[in-house]
Coordinates of C-alpha atoms in Angstrom, one line a residue:
X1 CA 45.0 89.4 81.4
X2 CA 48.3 89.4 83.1
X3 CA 51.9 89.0 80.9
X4 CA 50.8 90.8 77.9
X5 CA 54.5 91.8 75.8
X6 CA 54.5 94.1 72.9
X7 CA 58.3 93.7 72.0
X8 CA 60.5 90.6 71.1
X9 CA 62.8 91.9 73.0
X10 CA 61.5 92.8 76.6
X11 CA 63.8 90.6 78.6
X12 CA 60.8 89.4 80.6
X13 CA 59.3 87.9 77.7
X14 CA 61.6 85.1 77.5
X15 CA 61.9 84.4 81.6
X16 CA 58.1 84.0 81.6
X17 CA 58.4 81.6 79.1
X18 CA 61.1 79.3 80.7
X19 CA 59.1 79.7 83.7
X20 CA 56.2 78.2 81.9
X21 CA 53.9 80.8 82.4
X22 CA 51.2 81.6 80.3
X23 CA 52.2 84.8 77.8
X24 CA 50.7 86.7 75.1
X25 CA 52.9 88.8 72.6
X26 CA 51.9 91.6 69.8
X27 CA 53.3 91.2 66.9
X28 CA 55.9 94.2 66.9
X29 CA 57.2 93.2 63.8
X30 CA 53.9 92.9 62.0
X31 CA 53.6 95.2 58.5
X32 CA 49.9 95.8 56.6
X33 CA 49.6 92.8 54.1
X34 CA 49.4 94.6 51.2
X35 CA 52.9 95.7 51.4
X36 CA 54.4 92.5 52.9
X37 CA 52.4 90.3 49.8
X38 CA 54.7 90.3 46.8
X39 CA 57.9 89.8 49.6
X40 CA 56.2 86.2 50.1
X41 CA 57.5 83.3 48.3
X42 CA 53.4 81.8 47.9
X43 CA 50.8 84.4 46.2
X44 CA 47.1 84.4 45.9
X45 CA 47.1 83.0 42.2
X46 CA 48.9 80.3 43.9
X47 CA 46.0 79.7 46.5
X48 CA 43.2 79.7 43.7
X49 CA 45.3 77.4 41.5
X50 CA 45.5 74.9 44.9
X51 CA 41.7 75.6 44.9
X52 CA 41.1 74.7 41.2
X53 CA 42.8 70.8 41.8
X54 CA 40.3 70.5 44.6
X55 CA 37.9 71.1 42.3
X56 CA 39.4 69.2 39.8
X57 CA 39.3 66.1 42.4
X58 CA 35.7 66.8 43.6
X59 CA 34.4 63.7 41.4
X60 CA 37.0 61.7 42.6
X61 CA 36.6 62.0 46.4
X62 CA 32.9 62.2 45.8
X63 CA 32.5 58.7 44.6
X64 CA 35.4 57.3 46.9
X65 CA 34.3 58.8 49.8
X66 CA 30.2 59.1 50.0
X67 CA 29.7 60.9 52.6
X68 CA 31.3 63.9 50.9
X69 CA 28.1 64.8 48.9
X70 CA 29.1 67.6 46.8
X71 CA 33.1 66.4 46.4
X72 CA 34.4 69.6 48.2
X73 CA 35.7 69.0 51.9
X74 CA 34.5 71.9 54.0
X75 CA 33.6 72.4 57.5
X76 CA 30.7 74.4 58.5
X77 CA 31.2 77.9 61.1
X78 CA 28.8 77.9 64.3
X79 CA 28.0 80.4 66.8
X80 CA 28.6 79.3 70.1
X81 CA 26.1 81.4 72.3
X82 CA 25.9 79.1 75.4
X83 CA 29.7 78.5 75.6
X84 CA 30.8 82.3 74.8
X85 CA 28.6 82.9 78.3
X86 CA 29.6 80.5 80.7
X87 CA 33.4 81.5 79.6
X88 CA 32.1 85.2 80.3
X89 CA 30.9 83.7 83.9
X90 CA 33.9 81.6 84.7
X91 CA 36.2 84.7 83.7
X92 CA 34.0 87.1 85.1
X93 CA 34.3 89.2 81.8
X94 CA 32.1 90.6 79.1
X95 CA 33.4 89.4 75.6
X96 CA 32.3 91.8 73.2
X97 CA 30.8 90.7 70.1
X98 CA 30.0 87.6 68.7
X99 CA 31.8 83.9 69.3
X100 CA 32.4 81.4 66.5
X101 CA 33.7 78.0 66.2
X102 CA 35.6 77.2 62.9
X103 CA 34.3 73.5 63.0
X104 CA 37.7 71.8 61.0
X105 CA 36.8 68.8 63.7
X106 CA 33.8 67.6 61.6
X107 CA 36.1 68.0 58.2
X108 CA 34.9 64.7 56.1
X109 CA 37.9 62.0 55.9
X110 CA 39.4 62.9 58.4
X111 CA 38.0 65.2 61.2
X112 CA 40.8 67.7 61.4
X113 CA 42.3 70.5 60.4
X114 CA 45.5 68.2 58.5
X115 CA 42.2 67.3 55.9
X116 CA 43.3 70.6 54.0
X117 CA 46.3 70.4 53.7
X118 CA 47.6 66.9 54.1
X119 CA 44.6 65.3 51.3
X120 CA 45.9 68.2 48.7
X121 CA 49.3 67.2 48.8
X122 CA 49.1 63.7 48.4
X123 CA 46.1 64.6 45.7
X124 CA 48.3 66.8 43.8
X125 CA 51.2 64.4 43.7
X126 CA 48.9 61.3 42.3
X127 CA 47.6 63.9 39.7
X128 CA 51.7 64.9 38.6
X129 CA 52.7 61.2 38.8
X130 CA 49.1 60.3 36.3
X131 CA 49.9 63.4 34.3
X132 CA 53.5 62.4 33.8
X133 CA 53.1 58.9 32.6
X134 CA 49.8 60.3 30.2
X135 CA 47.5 58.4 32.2
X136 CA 45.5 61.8 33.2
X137 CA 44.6 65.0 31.5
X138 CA 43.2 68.0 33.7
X139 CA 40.0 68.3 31.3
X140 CA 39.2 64.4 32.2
X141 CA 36.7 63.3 35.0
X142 CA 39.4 62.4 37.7
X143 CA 36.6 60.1 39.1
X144 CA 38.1 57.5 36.5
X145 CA 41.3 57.5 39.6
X146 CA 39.7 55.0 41.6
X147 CA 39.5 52.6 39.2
X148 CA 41.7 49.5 39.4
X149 CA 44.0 50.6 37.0
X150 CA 45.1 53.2 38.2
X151 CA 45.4 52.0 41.9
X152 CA 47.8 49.4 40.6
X153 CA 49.6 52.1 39.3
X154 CA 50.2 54.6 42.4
X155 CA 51.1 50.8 44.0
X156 CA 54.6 51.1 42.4
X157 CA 55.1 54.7 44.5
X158 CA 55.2 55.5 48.5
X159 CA 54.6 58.8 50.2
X160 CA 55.8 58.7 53.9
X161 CA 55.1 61.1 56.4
X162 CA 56.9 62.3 60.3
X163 CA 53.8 63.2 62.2
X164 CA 52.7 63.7 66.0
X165 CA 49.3 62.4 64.9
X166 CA 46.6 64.4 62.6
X167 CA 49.2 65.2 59.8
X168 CA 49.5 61.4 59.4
X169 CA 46.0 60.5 59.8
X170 CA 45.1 62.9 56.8
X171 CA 48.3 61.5 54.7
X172 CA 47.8 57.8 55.7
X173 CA 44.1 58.3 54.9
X174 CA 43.9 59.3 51.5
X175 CA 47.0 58.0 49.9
X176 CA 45.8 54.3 51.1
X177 CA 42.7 54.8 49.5
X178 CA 44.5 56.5 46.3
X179 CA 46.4 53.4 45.9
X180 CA 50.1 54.2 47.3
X181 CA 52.1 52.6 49.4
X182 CA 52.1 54.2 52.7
X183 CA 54.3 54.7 56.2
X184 CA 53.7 57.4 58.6
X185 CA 56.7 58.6 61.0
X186 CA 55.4 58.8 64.6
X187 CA 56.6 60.1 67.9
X188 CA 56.4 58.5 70.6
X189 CA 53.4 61.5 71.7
X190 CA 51.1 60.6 69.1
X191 CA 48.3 58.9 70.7
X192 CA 47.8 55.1 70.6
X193 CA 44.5 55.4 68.8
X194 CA 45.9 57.1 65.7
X195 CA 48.5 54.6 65.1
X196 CA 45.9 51.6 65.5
X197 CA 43.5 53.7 63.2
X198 CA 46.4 53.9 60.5
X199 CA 47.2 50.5 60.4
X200 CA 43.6 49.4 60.0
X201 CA 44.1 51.5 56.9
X202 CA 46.9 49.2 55.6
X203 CA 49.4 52.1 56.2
X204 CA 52.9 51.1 58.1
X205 CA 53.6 53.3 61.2
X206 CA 57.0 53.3 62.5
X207 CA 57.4 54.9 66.2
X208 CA 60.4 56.5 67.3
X209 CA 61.1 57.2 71.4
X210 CA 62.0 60.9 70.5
X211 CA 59.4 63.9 69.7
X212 CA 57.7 65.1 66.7
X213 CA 61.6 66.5 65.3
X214 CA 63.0 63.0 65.6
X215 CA 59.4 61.5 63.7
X216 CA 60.2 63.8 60.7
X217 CA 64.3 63.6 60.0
X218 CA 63.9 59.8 60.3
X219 CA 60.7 59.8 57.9
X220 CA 62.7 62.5 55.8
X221 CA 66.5 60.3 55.8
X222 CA 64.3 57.2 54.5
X223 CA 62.1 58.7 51.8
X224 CA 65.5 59.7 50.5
X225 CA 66.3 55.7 50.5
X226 CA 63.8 55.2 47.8
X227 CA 63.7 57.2 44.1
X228 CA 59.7 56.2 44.7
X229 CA 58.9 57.5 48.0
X230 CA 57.7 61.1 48.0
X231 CA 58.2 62.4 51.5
X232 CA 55.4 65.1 52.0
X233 CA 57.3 67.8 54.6
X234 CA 55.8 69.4 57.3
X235 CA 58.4 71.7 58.1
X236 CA 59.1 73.0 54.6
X237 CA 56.0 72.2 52.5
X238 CA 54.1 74.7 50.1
X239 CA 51.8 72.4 48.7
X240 CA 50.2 71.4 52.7
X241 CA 50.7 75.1 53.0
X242 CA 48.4 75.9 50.2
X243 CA 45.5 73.2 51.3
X244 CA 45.4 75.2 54.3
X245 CA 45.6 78.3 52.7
X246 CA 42.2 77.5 50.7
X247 CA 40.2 76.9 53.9
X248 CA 41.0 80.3 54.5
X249 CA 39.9 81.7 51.2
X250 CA 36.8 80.2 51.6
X251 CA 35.9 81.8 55.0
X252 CA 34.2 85.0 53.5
X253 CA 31.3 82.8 52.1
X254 CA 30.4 81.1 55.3
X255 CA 30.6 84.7 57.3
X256 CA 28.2 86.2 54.5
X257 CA 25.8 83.7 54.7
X258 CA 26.1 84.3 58.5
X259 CA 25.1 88.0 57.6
X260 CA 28.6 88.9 60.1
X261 CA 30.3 91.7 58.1
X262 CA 34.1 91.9 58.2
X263 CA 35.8 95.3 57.7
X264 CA 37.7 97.9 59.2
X265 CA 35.0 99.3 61.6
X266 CA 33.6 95.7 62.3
X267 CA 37.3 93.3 62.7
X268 CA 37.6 89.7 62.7
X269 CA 40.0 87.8 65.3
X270 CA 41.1 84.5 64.7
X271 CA 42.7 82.1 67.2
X272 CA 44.2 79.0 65.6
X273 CA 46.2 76.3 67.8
X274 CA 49.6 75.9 66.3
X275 CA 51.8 72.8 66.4
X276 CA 54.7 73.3 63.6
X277 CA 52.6 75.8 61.7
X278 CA 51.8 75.1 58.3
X279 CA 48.0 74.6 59.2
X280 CA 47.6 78.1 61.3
X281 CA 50.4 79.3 58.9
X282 CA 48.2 78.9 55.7
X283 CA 44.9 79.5 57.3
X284 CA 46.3 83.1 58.3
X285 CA 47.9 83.6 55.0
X286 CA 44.4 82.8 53.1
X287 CA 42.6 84.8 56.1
X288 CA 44.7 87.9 55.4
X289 CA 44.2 87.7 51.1
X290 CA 40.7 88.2 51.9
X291 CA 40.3 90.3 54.2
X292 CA 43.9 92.3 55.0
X293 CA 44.4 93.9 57.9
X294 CA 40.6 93.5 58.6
X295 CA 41.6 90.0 60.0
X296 CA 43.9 89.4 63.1
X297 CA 45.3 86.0 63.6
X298 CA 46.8 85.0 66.3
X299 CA 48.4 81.4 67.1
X300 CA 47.8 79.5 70.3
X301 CA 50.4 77.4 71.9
X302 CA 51.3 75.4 74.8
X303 CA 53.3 76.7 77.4
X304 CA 55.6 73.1 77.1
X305 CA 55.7 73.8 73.6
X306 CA 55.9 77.4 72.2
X307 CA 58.0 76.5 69.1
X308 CA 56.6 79.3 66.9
X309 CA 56.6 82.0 69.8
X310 CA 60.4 81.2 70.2
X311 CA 61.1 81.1 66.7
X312 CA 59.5 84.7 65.9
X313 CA 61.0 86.3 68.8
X314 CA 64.6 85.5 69.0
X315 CA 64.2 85.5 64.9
X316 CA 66.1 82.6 64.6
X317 CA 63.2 80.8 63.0
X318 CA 63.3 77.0 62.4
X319 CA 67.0 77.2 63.8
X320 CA 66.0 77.4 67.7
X321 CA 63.9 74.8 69.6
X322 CA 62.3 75.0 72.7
X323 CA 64.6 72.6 74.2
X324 CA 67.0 75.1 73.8
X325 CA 65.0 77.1 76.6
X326 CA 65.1 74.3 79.2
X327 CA 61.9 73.3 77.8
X328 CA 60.4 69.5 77.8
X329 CA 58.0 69.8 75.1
X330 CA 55.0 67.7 77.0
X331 CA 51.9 68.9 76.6
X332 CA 48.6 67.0 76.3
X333 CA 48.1 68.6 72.9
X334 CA 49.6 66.0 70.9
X335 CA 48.9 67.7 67.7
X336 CA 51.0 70.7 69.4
X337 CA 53.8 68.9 71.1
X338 CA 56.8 70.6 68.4
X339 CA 60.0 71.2 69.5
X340 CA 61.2 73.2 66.3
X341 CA 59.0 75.3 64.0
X342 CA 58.4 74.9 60.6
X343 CA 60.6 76.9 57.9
X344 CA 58.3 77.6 55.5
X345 CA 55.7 79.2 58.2
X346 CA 58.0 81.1 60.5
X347 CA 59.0 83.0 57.3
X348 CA 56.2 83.1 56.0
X349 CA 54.7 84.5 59.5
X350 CA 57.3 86.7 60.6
X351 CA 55.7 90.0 59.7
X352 CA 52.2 88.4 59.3
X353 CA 50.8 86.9 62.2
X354 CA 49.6 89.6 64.7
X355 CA 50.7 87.5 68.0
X356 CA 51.0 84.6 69.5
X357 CA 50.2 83.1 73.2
X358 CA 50.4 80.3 75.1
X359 CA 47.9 78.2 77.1
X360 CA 48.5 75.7 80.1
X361 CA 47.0 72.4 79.8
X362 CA 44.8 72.3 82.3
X363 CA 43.4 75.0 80.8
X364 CA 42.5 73.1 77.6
X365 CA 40.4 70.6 79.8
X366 CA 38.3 73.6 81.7
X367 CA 37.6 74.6 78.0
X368 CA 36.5 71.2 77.2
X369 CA 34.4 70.1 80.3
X370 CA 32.2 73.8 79.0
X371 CA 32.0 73.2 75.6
X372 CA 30.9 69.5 76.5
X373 CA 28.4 70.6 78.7
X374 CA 26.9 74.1 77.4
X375 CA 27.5 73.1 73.3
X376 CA 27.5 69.4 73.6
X377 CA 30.6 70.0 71.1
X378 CA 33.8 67.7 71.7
X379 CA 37.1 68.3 70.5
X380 CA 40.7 67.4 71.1
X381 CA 42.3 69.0 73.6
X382 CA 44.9 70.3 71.9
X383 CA 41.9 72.6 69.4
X384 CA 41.1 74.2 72.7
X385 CA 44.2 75.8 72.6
X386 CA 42.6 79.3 71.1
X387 CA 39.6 79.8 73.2
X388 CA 41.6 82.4 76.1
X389 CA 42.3 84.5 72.7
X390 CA 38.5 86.1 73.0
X391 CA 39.2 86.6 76.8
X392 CA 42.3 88.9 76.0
X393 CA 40.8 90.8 73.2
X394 CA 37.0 91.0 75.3
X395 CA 36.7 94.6 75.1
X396 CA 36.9 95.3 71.3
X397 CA 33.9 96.5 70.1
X398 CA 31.7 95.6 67.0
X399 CA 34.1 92.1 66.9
X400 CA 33.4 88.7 65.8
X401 CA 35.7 86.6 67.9
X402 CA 36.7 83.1 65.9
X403 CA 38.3 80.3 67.7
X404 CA 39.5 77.0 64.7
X405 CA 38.5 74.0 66.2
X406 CA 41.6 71.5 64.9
X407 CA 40.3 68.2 65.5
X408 CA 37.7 65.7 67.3
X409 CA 35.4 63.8 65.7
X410 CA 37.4 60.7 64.8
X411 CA 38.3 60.5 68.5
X412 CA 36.7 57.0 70.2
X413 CA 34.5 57.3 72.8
X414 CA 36.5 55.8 75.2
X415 CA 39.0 58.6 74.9
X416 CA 36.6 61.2 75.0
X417 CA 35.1 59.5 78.1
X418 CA 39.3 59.6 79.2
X419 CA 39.7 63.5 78.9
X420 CA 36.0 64.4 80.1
X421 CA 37.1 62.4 83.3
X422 CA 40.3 64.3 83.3
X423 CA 38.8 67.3 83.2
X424 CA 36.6 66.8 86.1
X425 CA 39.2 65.4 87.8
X426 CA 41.5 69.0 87.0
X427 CA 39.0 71.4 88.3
X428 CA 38.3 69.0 91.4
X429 CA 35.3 68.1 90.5
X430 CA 32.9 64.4 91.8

């Protein structure tokens, strides 16, 4: 693979991006975990504390939500065989090892990735606000929360949201069913299904002309309007952070059962599509307390929209956006369509992540027309965003190569039908 950059500050690095061409870039800034770990503002007792609430809440989203059998939202790992060969075809490449698909697409509620983090925020805010006014202990059954009283309750309280789509599904979602009041901040990106999905809920959407940035100040200045809104932050927020981070605790379980080992002689590569990135942010971060440098994450963005890329390498973090490159920020990736990254995760990422690259969006739809076809496995475009990681890294041995599928299954058919059609209609195909 062509436009490969191991320094921040080869002064080709950022004319390729301008250009729009795809790039991937190393890390150089990237120190073993171990001794970056107590530097970090969020530690691992702070990830099993995040997974003790959603443990606490298990009863509760059990009985509210059926289809969750055991209480726990989780999302199962496959091996994609058939998909890992025609790529291996179509690139005319050996990938080495063994290709899996992180299947966040068929998380319960809300068939994303934004499940993790966005349902434990808003649950650990209704659990504060019911501990507070000694309507809630943490030794009670917190399946007593869905009764009436306590709906009317959380009535008297908002939570608002900026979002280009997922992020408010998953907020929207839960907090209508918990009993708040509810408005989601949208750009003008997010796709029309989302919004009509929201409002079904009984959530208020407000759409703004401007991009995901504009969604989030606006969402951000009126939550400040109310001393009972609680504005969950996507730019700044530990507690979304942490939901994520849980999901990747709990990957070393699901690869043991798998029988794929993870060590130093036997590595694990992730690739996670990354919008403003808390989710990929917190995934890596739980990733890495597992495993250390045993795991490499790398973030996948679109060439219209390499926020985090740009933050990391000119290390002015959430101060620099890609508009400031010349860039338009349109990509068919809605969930990835981010002008400005977050705070919390540049920092947080900064000597973490071990690279990040970008990915045209016609690419997305080649990656989508094969996993269609070979996997009968749909997802968003924008959680395609990972799969040319495996192609870059093809020649490691004794690898398992896993790409995080983000989102799909609440998608209606007649949009999946839409970007099936556009994919044929990409690659030229009758």
């Amino acid at each position: 693979m062509n436009n490969v950059f191991k320094s921040r500050e080869d002064p080709l690095l950022i004319s390729k991006i301008k250009t729009l061409e795809e790039v991937m870039w190393i890390n150089d800034h990237k120190m073993k975990f171990k001794d970056i770990l107590s530097t970090l503002p969020i530690s691992y007792e702070d990830v099993i504390d995040a997974e003790a609430r959603l443990q606490r809440f298990a009863p509760y989203i059990r009985k509210e939500f059926p289809e969750v059998k055991d209480g726990i939202i989780e999302s199962p790992v496959h091996e994609i065989n058939k998909m890992k060969k025609r790529i291996e075809c179509d690139y005319s490449r050996k990938i080495k090892g063994t290709l899996l698909l992180k299947r966040d697409d068929l998380l319960p509620i809300v068939g994303s990735v934004k499940a993790r983090g966005g349902i434990y925020e808003v649950l650990k805010h209704a659990e504060k606000l019911a501990i507070e006014n000694n309507m809630l202990s943490i030794d009670d059954d917190y399946s007593v929360l869905s009764e009436e009283r306590y709906k009317k309750f959380f009535s008297n309280f908002t939570v608002q949201v900026g979002s280009t789509g997922n992020l408010g599904l998953s907020i929207g979602i839960i907090s209508a069913k918990i009993g708040f009041k509810v408005v989601v901040h949208m750009s003008k990106d997010a796709k029309r299904w989302k919004k009509e999905l929201l409002r079904s809920k009984g959530v208020k959407v407000v759409e703004y002309d401007g991009d995901f940035s504009v969604a989030i100040e606006e969402g951000r200045k009126r939550s400040k309007e109310d001393p009972n809104s609680y504005f969950v932050d996507d730019e700044n927020s530990k507690d979304l952070f942490l939901g994520y981070a849980v999901g990747g605790i709990r990957i070393k379980q699901q690869l043991s059962k798998l029988n794929i080992i993870v060590d130093e002689d036997h590595p694990l590569y992730v690739y996670l599509p990354c919008g403003v990135g808390g989710s990929p942010g917190g995934i890596t971060f739980g990733l890495k307390l597992i495993y250390g440098d045993n795991v490499c994450c790398f973030f996948a963005e679109p060439t219209h929209s390499p926020a985090m890329l740009l933050a990391l390498i000119t290390g002015l973090f959430d101060k620099v956006s890609v508009n400031d490159f010349g860039l338009d920020n349109k990509t068919e990736a809605d969930g990835l369509a981010v002008g400005r990254a977050s705070s919390l995760a540049t920092r947080m990422m900064n000597k973490v992540v071990d690279g990040i690259f970008t990915v045209e969006d016609k690419r997305l739809y080649t990656f989508l027309k094969t996993s269609v076809d070979e996997e009968n496995i749909y997802l968003e475009p924008s959680a395609f965003a990972g799969f040319l990681g495996p192609i870059y890294f093809s020649e490691i041995d004794n690898v398992s190569h896993m790409c995080w599928a983000t989102g799909g299954s609440l998608v209606p058919t007649y949009e999946r039908k839409r970007d099936y059609e556009k994919a044929l209609s990409l690659l030229k195909i009758k």
